[in-house]
PDB file of C-alpha atoms in Angstrom:
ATOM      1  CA  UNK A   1      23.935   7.424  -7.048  1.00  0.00           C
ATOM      2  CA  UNK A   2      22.783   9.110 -10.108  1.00  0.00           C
ATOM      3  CA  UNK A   3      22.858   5.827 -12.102  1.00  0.00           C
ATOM      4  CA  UNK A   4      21.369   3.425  -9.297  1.00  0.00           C
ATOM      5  CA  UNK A   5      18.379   5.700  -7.650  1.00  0.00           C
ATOM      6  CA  UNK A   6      15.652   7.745  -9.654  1.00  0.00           C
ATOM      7  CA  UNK A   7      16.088  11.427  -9.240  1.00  0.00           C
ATOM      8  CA  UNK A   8      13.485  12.058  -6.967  1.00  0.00           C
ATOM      9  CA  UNK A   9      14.979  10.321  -4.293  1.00  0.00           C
ATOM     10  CA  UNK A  10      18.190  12.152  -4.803  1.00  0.00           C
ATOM     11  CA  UNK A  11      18.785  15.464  -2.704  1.00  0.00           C
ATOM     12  CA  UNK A  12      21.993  17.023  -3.347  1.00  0.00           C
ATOM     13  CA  UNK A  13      22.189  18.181   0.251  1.00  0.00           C
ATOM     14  CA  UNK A  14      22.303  14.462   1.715  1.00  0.00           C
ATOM     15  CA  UNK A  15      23.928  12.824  -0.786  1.00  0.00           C
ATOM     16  CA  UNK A  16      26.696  12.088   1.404  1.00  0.00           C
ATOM     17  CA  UNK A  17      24.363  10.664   3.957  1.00  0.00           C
ATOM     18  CA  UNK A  18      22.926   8.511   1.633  1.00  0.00           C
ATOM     19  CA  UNK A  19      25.605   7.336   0.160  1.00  0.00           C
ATOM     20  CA  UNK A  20      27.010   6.405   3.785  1.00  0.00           C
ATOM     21  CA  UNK A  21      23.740   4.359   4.709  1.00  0.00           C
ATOM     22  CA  UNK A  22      23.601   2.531   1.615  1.00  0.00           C
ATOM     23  CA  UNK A  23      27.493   1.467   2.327  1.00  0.00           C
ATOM     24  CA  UNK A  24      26.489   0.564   5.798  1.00  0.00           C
ATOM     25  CA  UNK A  25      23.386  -1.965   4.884  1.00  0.00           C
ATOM     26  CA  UNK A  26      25.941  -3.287   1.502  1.00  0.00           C
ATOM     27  CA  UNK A  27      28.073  -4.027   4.429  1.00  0.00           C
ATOM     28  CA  UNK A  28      25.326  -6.354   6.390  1.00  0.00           C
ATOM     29  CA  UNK A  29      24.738  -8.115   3.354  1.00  0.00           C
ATOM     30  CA  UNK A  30      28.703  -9.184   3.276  1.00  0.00           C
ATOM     31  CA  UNK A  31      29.099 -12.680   3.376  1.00  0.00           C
ATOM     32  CA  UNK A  32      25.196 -13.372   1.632  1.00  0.00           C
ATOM     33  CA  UNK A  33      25.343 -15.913  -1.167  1.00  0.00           C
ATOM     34  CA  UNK A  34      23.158 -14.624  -4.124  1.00  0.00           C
ATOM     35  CA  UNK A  35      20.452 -16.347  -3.391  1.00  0.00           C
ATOM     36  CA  UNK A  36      20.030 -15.291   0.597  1.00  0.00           C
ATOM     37  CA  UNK A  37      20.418 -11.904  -0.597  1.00  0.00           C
ATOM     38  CA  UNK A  38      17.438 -12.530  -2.822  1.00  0.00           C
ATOM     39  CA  UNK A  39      15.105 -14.511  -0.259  1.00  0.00           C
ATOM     40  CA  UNK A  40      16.235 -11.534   2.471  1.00  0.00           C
ATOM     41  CA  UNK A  41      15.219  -9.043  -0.325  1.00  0.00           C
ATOM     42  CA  UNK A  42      11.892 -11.278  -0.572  1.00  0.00           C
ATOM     43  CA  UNK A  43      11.377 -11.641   3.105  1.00  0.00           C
ATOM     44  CA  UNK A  44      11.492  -7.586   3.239  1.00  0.00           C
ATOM     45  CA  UNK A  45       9.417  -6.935   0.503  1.00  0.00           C
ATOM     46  CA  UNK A  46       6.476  -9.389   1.959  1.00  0.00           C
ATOM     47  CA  UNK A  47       6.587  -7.242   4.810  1.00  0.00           C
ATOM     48  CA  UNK A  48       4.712  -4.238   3.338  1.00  0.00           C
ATOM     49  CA  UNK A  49       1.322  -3.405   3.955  1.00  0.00           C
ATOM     50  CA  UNK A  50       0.689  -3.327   0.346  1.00  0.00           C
ATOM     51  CA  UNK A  51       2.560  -6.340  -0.687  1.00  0.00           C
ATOM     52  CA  UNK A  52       0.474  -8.939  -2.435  1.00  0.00           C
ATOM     53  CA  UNK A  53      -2.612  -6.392  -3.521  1.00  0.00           C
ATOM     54  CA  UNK A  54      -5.055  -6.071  -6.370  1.00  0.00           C
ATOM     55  CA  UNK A  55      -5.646  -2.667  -7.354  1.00  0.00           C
ATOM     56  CA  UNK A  56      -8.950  -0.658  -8.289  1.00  0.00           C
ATOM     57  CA  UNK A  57      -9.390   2.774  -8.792  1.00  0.00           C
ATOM     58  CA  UNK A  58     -12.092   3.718  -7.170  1.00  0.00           C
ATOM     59  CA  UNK A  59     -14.397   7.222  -6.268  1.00  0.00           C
ATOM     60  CA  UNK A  60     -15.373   7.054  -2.223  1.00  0.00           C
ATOM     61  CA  UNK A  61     -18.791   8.082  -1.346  1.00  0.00           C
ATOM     62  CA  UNK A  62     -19.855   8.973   2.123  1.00  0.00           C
ATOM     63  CA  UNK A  63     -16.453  10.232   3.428  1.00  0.00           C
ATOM     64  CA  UNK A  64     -15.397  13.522   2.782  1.00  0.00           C
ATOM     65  CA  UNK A  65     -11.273  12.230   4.378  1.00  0.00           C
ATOM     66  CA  UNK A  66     -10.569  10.832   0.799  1.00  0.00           C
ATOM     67  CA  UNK A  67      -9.622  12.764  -2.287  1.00  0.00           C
ATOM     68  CA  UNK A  68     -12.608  12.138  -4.987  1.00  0.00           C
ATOM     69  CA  UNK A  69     -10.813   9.473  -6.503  1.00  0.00           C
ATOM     70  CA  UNK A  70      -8.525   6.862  -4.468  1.00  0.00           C
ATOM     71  CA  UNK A  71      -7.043   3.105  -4.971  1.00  0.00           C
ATOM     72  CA  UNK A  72      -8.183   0.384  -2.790  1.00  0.00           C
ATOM     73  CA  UNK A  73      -5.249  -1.754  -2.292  1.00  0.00           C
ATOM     74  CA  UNK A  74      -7.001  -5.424  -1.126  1.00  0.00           C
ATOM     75  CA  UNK A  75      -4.702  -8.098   0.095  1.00  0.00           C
ATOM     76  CA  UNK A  76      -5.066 -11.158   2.779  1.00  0.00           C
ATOM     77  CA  UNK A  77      -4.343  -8.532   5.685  1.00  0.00           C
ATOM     78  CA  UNK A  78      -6.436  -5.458   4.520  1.00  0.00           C
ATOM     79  CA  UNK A  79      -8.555  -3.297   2.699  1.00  0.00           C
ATOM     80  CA  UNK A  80      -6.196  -0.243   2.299  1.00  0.00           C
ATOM     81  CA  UNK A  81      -7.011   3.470   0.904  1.00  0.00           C
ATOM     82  CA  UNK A  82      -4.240   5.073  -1.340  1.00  0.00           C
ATOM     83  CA  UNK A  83      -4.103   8.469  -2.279  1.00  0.00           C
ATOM     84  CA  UNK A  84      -3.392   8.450  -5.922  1.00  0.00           C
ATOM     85  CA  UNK A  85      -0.902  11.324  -6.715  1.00  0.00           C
ATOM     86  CA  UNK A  86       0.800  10.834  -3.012  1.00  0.00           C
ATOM     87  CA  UNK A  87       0.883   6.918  -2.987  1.00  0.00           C
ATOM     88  CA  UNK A  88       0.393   7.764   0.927  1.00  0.00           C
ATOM     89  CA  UNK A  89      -2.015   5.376   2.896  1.00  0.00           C
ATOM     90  CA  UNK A  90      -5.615   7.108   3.991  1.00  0.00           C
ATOM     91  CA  UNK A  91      -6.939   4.551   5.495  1.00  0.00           C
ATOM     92  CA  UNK A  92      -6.574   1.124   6.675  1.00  0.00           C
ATOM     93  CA  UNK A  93      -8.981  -1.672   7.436  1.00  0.00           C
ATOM     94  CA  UNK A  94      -7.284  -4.503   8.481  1.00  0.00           C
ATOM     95  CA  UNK A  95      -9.367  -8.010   8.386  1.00  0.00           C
ATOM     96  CA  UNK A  96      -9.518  -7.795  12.201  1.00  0.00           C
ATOM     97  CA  UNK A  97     -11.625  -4.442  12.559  1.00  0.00           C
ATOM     98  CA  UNK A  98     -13.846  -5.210   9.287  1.00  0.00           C
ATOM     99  CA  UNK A  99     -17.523  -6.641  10.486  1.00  0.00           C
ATOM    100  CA  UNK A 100     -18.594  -7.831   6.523  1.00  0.00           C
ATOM    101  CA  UNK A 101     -18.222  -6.291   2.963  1.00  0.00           C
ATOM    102  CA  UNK A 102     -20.056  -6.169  -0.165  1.00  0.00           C
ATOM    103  CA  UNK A 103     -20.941  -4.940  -3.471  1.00  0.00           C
ATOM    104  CA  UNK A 104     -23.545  -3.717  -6.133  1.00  0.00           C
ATOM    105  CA  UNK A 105     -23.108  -3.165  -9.683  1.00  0.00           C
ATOM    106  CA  UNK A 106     -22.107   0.189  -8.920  1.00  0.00           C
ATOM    107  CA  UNK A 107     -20.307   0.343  -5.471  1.00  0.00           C
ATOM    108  CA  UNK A 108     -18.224  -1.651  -2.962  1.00  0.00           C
ATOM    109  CA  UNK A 109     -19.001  -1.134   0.810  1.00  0.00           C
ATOM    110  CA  UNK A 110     -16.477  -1.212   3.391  1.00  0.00           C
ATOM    111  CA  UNK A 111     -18.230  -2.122   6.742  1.00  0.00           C
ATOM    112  CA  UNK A 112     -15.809  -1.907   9.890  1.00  0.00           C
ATOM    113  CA  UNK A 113     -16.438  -1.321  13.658  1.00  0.00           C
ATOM    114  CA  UNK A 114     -18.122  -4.277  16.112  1.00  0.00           C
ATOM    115  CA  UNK A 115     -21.443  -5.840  17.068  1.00  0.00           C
ATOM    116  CA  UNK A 116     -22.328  -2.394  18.883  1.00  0.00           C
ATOM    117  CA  UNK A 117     -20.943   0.592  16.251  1.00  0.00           C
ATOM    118  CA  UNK A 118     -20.403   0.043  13.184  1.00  0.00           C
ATOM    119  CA  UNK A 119     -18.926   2.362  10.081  1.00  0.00           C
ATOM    120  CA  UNK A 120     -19.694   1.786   6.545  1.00  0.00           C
ATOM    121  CA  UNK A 121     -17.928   3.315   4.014  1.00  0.00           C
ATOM    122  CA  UNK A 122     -19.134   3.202   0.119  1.00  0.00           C
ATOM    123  CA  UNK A 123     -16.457   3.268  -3.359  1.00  0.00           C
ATOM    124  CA  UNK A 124     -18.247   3.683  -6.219  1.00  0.00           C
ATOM    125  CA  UNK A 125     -16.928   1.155  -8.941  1.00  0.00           C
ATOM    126  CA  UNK A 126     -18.103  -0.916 -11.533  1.00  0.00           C
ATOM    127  CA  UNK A 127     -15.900  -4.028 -10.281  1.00  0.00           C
ATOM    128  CA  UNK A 128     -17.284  -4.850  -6.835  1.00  0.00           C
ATOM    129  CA  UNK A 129     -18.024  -7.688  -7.964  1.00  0.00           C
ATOM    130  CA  UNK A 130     -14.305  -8.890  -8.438  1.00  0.00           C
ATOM    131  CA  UNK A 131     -13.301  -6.726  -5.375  1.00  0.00           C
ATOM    132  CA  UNK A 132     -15.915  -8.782  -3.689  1.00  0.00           C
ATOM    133  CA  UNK A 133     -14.513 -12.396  -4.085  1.00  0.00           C
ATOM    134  CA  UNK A 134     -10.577 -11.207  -3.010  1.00  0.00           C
TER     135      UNK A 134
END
């Protein structure tokens, strides 16, 4: 394991376990030409939330739920908040919920909700602009 998977992914306690369910999904692949295996591997990876996104560092504004720095992670699904040091999701806006967006040449607004209530929610950055015409 210690030669295929960085180390902090490795426990020492479940190695075993891990071992076992990597040997179990090598075994569903049995039978996969190389270049299934690939398009399978491709088919999986497009199903992330963060898969196909432009990143921007970014400092949030009016919303005291983010660290004071975060990544916006904008694809053709969502606009997506990323904690920095945890790589967790904060937030997620997906195209569905968001009313409009916009910029300034200091910020990027956020503005989700419907016709009725409506949240915005301000980055400061100095590429709205290009966050702006994703």
């Amino acid at each position: 394991l210690h030669r295929y998977l960085p180390s902090k992914y490795i426990d020492r306690d479940r190695n075993s376990e891990l071992e076992e369910n990597i040997l179990k999904l090598y075994a569903k692949l049995s039978g996969y030409s190389s270049q299934e295996a690939k398009l399978s591997y491709l088919d999986f990876v497009k199903s992330w939330k963060i898969y196909g996104s432009a990143y921007y560092f970014v400092e949030p504004q009016n919303s005291r739920d983010f660290p004071s720095e975060v990544v916006l992670a904008i694809n053709n699904k969502a606009i997506l908040v990323v904690d920095p040091e945890t790589k967790s999701f904060l937030a997620e806006y997906p195209y569905a919920e968001v009313v409009t967006w916009g910029h300034s040449p200091n910020s990027f607004v956020v503005v989700t909700g419907n016709l009725l209530r409506q949240t915005k929610v301000y980055f400061k950055t100095d590429q709205g602009k290009e966050m702006n015409g994703m």
